[in-house]
JSON list of C-alpha atoms in Angstrom, two decimals:
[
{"chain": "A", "resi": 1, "resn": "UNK", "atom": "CA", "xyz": [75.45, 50.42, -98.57]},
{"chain": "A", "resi": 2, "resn": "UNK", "atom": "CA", "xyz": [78.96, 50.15, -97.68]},
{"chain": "A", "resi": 3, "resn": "UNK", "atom": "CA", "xyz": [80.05, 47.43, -95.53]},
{"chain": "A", "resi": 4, "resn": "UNK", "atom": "CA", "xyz": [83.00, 47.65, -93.31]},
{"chain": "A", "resi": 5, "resn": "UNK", "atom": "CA", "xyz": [84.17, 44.35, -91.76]},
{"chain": "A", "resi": 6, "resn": "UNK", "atom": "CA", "xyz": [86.62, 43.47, -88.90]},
{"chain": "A", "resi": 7, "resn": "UNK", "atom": "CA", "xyz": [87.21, 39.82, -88.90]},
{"chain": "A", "resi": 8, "resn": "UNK", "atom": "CA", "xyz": [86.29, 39.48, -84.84]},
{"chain": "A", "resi": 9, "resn": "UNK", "atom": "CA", "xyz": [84.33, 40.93, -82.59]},
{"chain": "A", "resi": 10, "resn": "UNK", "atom": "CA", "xyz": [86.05, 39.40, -79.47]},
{"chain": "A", "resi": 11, "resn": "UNK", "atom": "CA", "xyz": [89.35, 38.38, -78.87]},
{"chain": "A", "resi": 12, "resn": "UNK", "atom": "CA", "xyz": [91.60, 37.32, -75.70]},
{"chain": "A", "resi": 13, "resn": "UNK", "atom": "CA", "xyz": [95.07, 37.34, -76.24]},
{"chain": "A", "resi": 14, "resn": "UNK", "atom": "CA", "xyz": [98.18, 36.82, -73.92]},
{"chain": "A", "resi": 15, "resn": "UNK", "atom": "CA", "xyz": [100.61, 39.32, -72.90]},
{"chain": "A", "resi": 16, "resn": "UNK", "atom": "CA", "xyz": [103.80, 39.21, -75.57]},
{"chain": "A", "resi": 17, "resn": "UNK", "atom": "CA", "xyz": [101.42, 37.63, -78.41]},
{"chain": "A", "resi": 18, "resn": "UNK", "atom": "CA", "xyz": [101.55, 39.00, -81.97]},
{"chain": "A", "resi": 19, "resn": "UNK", "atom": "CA", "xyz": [98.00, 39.74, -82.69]},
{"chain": "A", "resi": 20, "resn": "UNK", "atom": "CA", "xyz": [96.01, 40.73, -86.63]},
{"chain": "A", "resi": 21, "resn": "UNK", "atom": "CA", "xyz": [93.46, 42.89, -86.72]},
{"chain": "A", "resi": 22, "resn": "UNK", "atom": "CA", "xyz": [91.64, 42.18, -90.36]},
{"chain": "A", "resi": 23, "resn": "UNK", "atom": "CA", "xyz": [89.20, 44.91, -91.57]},
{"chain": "A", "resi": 24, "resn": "UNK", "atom": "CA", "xyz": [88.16, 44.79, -95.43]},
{"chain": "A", "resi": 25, "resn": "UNK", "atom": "CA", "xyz": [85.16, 47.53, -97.27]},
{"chain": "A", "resi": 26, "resn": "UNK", "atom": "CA", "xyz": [83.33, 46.52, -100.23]},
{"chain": "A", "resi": 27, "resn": "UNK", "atom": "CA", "xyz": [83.21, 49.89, -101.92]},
{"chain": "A", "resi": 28, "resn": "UNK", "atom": "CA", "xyz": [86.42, 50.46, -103.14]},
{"chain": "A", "resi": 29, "resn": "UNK", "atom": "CA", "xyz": [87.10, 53.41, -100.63]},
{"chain": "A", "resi": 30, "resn": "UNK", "atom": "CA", "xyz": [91.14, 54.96, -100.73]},
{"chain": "A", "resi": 31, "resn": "UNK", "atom": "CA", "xyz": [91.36, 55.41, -97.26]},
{"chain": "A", "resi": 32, "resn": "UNK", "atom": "CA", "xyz": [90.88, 53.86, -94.31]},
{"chain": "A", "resi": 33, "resn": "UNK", "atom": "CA", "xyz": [91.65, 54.04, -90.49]},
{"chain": "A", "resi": 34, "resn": "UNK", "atom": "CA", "xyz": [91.91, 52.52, -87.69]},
{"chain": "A", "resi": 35, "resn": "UNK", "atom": "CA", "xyz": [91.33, 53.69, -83.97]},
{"chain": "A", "resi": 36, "resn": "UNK", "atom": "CA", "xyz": [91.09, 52.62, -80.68]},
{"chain": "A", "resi": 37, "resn": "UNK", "atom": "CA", "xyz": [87.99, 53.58, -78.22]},
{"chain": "A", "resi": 38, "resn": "UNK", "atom": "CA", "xyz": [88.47, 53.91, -74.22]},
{"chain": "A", "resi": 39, "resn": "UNK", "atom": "CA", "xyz": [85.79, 55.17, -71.70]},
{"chain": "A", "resi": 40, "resn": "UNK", "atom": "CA", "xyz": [86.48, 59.39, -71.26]},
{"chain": "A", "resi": 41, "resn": "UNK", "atom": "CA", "xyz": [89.48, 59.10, -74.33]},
{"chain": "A", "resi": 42, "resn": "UNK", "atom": "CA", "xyz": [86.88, 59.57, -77.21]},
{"chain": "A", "resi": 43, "resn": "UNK", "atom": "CA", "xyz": [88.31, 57.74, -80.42]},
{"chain": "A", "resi": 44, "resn": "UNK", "atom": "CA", "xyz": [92.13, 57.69, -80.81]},
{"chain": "A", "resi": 45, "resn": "UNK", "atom": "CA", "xyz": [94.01, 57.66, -84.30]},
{"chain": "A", "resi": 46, "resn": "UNK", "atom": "CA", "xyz": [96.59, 54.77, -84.35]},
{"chain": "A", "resi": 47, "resn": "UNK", "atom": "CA", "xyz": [97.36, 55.03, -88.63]},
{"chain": "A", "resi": 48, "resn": "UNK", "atom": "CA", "xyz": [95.72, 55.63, -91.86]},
{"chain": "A", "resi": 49, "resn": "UNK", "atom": "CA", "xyz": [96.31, 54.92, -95.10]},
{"chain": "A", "resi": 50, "resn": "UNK", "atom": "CA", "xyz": [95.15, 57.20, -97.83]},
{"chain": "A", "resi": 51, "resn": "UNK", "atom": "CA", "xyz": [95.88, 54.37, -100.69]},
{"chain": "A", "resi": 52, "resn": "UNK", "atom": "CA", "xyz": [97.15, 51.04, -101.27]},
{"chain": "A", "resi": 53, "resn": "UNK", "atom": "CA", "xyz": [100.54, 50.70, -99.78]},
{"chain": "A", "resi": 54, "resn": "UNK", "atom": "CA", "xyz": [100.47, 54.02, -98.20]},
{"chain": "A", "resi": 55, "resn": "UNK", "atom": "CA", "xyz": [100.06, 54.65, -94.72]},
{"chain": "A", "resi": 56, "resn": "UNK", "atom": "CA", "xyz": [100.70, 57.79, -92.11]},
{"chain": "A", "resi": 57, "resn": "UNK", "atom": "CA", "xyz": [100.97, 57.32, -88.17]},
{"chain": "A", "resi": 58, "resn": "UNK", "atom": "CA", "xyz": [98.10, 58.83, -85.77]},
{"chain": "A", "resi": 59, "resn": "UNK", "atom": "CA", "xyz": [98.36, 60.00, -82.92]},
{"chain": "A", "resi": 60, "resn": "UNK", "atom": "CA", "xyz": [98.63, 57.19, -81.13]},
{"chain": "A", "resi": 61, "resn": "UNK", "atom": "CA", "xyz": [101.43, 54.31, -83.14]},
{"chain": "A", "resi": 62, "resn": "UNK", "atom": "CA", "xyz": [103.43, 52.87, -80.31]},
{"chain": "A", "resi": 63, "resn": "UNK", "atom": "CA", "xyz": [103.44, 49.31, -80.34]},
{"chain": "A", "resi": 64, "resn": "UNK", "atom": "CA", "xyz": [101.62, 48.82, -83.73]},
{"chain": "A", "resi": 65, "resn": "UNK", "atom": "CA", "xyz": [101.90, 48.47, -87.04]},
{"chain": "A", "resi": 66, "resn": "UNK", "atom": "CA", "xyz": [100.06, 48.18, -90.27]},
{"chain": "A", "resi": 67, "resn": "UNK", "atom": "CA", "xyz": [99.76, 46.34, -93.49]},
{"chain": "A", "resi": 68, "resn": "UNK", "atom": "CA", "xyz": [97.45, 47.57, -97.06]},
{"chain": "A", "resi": 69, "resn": "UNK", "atom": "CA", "xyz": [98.71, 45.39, -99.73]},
{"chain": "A", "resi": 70, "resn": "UNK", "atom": "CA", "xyz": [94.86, 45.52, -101.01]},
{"chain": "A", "resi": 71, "resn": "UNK", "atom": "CA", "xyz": [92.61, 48.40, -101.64]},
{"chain": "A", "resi": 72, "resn": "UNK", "atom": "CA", "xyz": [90.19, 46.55, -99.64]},
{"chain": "A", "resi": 73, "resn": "UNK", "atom": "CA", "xyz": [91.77, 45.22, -96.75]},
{"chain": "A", "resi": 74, "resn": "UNK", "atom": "CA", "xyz": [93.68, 47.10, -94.00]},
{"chain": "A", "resi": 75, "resn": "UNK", "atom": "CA", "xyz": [95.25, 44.84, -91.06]},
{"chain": "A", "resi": 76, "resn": "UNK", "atom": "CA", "xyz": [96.36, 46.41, -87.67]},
{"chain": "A", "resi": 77, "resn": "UNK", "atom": "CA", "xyz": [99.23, 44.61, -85.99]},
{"chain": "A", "resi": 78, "resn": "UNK", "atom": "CA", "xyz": [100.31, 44.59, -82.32]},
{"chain": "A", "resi": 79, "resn": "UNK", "atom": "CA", "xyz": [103.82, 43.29, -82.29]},
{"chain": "A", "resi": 80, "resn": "UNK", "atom": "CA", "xyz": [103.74, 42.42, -79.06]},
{"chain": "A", "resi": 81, "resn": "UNK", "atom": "CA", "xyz": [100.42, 42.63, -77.27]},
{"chain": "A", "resi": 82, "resn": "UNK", "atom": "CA", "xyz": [100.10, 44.12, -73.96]},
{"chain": "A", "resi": 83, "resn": "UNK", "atom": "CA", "xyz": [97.73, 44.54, -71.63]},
{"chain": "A", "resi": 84, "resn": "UNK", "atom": "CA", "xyz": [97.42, 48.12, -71.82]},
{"chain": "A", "resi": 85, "resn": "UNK", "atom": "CA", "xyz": [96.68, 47.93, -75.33]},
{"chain": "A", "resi": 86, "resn": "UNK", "atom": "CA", "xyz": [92.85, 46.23, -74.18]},
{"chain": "A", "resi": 87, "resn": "UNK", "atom": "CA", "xyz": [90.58, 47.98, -75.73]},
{"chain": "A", "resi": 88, "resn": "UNK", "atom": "CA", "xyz": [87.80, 48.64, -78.25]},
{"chain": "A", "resi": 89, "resn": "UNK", "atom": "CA", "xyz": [89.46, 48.50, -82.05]},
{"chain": "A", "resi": 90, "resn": "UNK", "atom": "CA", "xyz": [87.41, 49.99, -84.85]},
{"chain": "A", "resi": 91, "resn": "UNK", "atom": "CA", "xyz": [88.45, 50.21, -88.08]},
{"chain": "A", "resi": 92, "resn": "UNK", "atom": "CA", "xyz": [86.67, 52.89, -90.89]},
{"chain": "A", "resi": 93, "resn": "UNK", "atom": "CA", "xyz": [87.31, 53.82, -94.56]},
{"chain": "A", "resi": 94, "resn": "UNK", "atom": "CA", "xyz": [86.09, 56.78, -96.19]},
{"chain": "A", "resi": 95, "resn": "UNK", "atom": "CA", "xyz": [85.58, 57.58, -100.09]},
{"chain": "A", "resi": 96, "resn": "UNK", "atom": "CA", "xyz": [87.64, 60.67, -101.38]},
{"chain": "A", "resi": 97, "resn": "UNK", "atom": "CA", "xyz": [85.48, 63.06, -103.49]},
{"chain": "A", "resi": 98, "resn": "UNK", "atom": "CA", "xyz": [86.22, 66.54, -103.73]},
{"chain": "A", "resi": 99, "resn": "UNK", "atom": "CA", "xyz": [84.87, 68.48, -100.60]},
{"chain": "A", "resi": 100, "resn": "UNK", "atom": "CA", "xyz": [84.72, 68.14, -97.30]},
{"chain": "A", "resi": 101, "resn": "UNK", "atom": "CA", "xyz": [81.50, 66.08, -96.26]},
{"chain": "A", "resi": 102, "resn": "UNK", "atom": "CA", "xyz": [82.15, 62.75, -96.54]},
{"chain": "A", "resi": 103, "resn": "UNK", "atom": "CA", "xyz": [81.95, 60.66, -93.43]},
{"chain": "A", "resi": 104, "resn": "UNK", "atom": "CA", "xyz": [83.37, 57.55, -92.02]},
{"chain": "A", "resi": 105, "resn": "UNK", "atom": "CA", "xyz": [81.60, 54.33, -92.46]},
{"chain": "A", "resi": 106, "resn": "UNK", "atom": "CA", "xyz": [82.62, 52.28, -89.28]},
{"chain": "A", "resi": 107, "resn": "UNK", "atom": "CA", "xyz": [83.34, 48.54, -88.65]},
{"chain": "A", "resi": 108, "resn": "UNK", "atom": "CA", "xyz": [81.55, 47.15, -85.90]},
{"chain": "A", "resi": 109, "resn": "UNK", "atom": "CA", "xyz": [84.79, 46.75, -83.78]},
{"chain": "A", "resi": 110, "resn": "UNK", "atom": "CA", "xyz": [86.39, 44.39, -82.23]},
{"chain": "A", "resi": 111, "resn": "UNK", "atom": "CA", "xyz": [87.17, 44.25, -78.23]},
{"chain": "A", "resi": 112, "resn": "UNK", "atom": "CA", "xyz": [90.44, 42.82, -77.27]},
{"chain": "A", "resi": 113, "resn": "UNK", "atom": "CA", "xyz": [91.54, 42.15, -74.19]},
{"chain": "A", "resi": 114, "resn": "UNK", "atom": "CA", "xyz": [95.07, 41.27, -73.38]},
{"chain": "A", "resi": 115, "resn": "UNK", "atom": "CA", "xyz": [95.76, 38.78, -70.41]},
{"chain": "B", "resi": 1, "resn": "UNK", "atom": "CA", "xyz": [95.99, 67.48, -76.27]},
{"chain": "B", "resi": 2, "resn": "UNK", "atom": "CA", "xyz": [91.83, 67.25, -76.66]},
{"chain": "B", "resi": 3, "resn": "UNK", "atom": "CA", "xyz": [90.73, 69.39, -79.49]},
{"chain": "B", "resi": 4, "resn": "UNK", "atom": "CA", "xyz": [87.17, 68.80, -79.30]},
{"chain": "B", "resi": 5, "resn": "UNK", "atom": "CA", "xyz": [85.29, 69.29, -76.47]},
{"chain": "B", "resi": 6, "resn": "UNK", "atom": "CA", "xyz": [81.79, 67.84, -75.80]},
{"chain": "B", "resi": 7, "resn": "UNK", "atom": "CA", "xyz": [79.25, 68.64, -72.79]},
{"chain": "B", "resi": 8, "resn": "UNK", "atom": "CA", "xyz": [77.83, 67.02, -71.23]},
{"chain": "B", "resi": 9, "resn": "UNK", "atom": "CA", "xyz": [80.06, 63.58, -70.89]},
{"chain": "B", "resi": 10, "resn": "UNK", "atom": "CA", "xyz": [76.60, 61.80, -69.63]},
{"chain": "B", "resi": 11, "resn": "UNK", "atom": "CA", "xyz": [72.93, 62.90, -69.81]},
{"chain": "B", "resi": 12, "resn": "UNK", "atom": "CA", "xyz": [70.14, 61.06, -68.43]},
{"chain": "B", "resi": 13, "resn": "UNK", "atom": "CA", "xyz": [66.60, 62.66, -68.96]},
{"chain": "B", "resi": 14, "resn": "UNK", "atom": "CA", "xyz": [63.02, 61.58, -69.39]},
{"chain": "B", "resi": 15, "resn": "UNK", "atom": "CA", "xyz": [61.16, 60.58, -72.15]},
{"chain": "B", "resi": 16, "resn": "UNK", "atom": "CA", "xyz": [59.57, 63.62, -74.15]},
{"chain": "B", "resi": 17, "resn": "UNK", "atom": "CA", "xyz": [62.60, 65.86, -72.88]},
{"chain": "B", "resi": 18, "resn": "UNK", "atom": "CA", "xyz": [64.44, 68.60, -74.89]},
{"chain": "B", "resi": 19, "resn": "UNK", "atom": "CA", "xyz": [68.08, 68.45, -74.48]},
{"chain": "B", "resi": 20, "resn": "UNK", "atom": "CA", "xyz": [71.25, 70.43, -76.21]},
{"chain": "B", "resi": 21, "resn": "UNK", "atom": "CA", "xyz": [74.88, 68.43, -76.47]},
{"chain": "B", "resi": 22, "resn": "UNK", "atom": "CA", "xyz": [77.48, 70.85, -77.64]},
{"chain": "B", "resi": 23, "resn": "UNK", "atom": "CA", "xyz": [81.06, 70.46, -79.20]},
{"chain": "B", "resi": 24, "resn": "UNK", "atom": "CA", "xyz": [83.64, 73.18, -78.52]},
{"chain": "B", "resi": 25, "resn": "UNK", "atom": "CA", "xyz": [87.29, 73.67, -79.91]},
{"chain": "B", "resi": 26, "resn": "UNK", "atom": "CA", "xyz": [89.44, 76.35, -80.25]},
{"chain": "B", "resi": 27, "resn": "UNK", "atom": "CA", "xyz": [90.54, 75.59, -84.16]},
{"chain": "B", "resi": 28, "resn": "UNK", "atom": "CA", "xyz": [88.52, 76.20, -87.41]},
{"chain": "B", "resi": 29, "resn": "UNK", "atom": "CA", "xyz": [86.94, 72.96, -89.11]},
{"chain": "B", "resi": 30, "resn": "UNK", "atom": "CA", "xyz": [86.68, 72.83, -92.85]},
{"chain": "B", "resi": 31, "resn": "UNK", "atom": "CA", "xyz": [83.55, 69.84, -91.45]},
{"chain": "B", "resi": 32, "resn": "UNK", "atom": "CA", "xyz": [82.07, 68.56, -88.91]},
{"chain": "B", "resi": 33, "resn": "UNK", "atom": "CA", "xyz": [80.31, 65.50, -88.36]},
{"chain": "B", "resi": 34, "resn": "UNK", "atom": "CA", "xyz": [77.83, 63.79, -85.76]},
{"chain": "B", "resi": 35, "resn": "UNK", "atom": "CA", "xyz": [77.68, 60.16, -85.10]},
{"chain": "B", "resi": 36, "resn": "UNK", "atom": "CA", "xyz": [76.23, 58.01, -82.77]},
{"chain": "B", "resi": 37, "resn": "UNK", "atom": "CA", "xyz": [77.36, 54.63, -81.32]},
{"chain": "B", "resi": 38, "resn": "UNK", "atom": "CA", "xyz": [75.28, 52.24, -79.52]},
{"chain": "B", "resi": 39, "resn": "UNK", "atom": "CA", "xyz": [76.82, 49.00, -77.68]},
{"chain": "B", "resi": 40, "resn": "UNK", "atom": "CA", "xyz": [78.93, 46.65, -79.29]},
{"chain": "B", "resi": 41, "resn": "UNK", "atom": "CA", "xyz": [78.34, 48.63, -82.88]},
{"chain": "B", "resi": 42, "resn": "UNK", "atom": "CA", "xyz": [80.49, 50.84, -84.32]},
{"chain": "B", "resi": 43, "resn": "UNK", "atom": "CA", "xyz": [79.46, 54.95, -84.91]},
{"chain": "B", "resi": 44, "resn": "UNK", "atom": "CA", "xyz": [76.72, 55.59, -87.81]},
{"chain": "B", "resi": 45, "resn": "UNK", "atom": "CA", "xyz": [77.18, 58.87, -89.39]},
{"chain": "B", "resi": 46, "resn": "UNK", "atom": "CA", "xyz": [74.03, 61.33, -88.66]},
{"chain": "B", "resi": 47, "resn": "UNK", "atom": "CA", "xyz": [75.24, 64.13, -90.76]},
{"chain": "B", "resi": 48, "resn": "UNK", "atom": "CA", "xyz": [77.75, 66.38, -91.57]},
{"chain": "B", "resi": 49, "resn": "UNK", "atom": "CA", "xyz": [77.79, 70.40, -91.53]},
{"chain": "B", "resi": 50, "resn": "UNK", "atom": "CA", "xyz": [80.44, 72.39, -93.86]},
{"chain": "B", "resi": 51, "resn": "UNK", "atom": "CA", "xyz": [79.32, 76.06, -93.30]},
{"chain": "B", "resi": 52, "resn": "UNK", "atom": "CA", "xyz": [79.09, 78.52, -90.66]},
{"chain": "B", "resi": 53, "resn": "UNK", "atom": "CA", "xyz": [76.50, 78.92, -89.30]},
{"chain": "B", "resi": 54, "resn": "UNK", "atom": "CA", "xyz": [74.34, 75.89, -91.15]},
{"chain": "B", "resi": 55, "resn": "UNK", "atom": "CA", "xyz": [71.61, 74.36, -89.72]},
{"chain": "B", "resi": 56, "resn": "UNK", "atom": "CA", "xyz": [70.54, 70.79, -90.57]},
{"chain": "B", "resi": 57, "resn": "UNK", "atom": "CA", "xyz": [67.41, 69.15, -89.56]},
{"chain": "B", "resi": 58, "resn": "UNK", "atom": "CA", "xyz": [66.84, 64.79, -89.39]},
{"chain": "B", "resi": 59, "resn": "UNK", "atom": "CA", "xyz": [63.67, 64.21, -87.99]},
{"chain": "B", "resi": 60, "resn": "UNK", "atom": "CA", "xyz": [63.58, 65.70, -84.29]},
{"chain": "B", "resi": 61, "resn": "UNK", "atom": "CA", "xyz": [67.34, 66.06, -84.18]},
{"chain": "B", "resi": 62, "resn": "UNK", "atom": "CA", "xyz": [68.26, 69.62, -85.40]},
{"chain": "B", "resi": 63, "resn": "UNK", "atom": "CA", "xyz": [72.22, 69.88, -85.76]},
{"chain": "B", "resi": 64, "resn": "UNK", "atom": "CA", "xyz": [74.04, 73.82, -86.00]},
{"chain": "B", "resi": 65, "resn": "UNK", "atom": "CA", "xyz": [77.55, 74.52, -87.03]},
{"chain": "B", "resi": 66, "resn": "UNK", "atom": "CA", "xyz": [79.05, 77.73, -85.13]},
{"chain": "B", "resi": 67, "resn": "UNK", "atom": "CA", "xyz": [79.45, 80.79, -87.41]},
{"chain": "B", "resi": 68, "resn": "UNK", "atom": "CA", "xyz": [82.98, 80.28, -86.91]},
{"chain": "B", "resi": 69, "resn": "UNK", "atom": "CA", "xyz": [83.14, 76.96, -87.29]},
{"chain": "B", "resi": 70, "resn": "UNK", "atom": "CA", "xyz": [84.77, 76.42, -84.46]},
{"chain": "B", "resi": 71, "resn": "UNK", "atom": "CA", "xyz": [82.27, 74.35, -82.36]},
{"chain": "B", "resi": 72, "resn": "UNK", "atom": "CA", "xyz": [78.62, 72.99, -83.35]},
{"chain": "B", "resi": 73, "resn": "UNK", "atom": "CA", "xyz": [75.84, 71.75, -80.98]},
{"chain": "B", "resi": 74, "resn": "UNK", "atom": "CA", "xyz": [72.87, 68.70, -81.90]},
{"chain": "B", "resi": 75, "resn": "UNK", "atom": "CA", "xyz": [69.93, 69.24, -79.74]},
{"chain": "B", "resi": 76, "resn": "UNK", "atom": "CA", "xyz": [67.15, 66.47, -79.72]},
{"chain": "B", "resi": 77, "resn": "UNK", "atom": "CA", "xyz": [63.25, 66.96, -79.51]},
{"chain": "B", "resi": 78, "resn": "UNK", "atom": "CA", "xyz": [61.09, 65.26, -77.18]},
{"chain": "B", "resi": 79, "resn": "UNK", "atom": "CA", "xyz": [63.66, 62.35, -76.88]},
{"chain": "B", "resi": 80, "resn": "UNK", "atom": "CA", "xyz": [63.03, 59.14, -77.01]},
{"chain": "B", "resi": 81, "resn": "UNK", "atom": "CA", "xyz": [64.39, 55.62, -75.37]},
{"chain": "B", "resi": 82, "resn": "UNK", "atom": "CA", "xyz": [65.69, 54.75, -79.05]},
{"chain": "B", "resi": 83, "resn": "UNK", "atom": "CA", "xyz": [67.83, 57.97, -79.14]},
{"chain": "B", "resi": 84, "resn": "UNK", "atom": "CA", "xyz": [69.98, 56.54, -75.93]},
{"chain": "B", "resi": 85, "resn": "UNK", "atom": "CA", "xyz": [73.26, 55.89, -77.24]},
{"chain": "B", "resi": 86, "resn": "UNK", "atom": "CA", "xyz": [76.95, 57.80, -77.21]},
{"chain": "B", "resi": 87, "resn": "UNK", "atom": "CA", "xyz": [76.98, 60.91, -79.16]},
{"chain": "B", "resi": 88, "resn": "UNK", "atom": "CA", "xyz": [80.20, 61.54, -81.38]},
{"chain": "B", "resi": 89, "resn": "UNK", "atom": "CA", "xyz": [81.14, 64.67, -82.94]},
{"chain": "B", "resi": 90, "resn": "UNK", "atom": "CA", "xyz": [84.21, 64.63, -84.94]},
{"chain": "B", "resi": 91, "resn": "UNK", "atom": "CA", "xyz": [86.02, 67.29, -86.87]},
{"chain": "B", "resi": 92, "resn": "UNK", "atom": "CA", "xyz": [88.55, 67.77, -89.76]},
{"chain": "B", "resi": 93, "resn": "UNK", "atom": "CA", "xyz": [90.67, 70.02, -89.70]},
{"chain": "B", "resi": 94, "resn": "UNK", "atom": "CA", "xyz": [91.45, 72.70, -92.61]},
{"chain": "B", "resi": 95, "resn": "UNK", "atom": "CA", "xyz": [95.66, 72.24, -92.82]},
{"chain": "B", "resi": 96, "resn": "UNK", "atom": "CA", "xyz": [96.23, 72.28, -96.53]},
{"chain": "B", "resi": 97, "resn": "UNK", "atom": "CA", "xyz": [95.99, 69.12, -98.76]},
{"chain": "B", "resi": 98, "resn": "UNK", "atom": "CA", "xyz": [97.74, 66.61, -96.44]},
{"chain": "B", "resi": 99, "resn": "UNK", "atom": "CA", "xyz": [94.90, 66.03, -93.89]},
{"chain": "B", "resi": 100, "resn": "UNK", "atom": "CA", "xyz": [93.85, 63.25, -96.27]},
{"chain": "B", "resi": 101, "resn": "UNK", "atom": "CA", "xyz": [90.07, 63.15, -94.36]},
{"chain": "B", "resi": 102, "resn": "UNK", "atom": "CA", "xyz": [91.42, 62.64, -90.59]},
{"chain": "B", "resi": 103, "resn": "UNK", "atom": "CA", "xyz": [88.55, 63.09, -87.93]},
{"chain": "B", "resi": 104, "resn": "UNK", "atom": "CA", "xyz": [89.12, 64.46, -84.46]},
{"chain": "B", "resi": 105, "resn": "UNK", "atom": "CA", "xyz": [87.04, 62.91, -82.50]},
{"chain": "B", "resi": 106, "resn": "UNK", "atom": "CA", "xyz": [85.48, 64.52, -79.39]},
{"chain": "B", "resi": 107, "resn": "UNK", "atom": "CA", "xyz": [84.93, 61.96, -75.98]},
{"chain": "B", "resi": 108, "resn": "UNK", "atom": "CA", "xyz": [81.37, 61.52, -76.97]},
{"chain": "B", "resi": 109, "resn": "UNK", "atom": "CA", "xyz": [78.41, 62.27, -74.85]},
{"chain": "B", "resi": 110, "resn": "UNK", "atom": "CA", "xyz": [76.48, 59.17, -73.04]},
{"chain": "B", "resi": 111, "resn": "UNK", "atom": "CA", "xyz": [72.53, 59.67, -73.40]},
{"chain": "B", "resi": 112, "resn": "UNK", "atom": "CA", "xyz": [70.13, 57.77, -71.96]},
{"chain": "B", "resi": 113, "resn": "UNK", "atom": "CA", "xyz": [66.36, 58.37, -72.29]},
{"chain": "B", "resi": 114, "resn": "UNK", "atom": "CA", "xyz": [63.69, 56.28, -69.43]},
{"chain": "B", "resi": 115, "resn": "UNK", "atom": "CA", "xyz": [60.56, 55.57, -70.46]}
]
């Protein structure tokens, strides 16, 4: 099965703190996402990147960034945490075939809340 | 802007139940997924529907894809306390070869089942 991992499960940061997000797969998947979860907002799309190097904004970007340098590994960055930015983080990755039905394969998340 | 919209947000019924969750938009999806979350994991994948009018069956959860694949509903059998969890349906849109597999994600329906 694949495995998507985020590095923590729970972490408090302070306000104006630079904080990684780590997420890495194990089945050589091109793209990958990450996404934010709030109670009544559903799943938001902060970025994506459909390859190594390569990334594309979602819906959501202000006041983050990202980083793929590895197929494997996709960071999330908040340049300058805030507390408005607490949330639920989860990061996915998906396998590109031809078609349309292939799902996300989820990371377990990773709650951060900003003090 | 929401583009997918579940009902209900929260459902609480009693063991051995039937009960319907449906996902509404007003734009065409090339797919559409289901997934459910429980706490502190991340969504698991349930299935995915590409055609019009498709039905798909997993156990007692039967899952239907609008004719005009514009909305899709999962309905549940005689539910039981192990189906309580948030309900996810997510869809991608069909706009041309730069979607690169985004999900929409709808806000997820809350189900709990009592013993």
């Amino acid at each position: 099965d694949v495995k998507v991992t985020q590095s923590s499960r729970y972490l408090v940061k302070r306000t104006g703190e630079k904080v990684f997000l780590e997420c890495v797969q194990d089945m050589d998947h091109e793209n990958m996402f990450w996404y934010r979860q709030d109670p009544g907002l559903g799943l938001r799309l902060i970025y994506f990147s459909y390859d190594v190097k390569m990334k594309e904004k979602g819906d959501i970007p202000e006041g983050y960034s990202v980083s793929r340098e590895k197929k494997e590994r996709f960071s999330l960055i908040l340049e300058s945490a805030s507390t408005n930015q607490t949330s639920m983080y989860l990061c996915a990755s998906r396998l590109v075939k031809t078609g349309t039905g292939d799902g996300y394969t989820f990371g377990s998340g990773t709650r951060l809340t900003v003090v | 802007t929401q583009l997918l919209e579940q009902s209900p947000q929260f459902l609480s019924i009693q063991e051995g139940e039937n009960l319907t969750v449906y996902c509404n938009s007003s734009s065409v999806f090339s797919s559409l997924q289901w997934y459910r979350q429980e706490p502190g994991e991340g969504p698991v994948l349930l299935v995915t529907v590409v055609t019009g009018g498709e039905v798909k069956k997993l156990k007692r959860l039967t899952f239907q894809f609008g004719d005009a694949r514009k909305d899709s509903s999962l309905h549940i059998t005689a539910a039981q306390p192990g189906d309580t969890g948030l309900y996810l349906c997510a869809g991608k849109i069909n706009a041309g070869g730069t979607s690169y597999g985004k999900l929409t994600f709808g806000q997820g329906t809350i189900l709990t089942v009592h013993p």
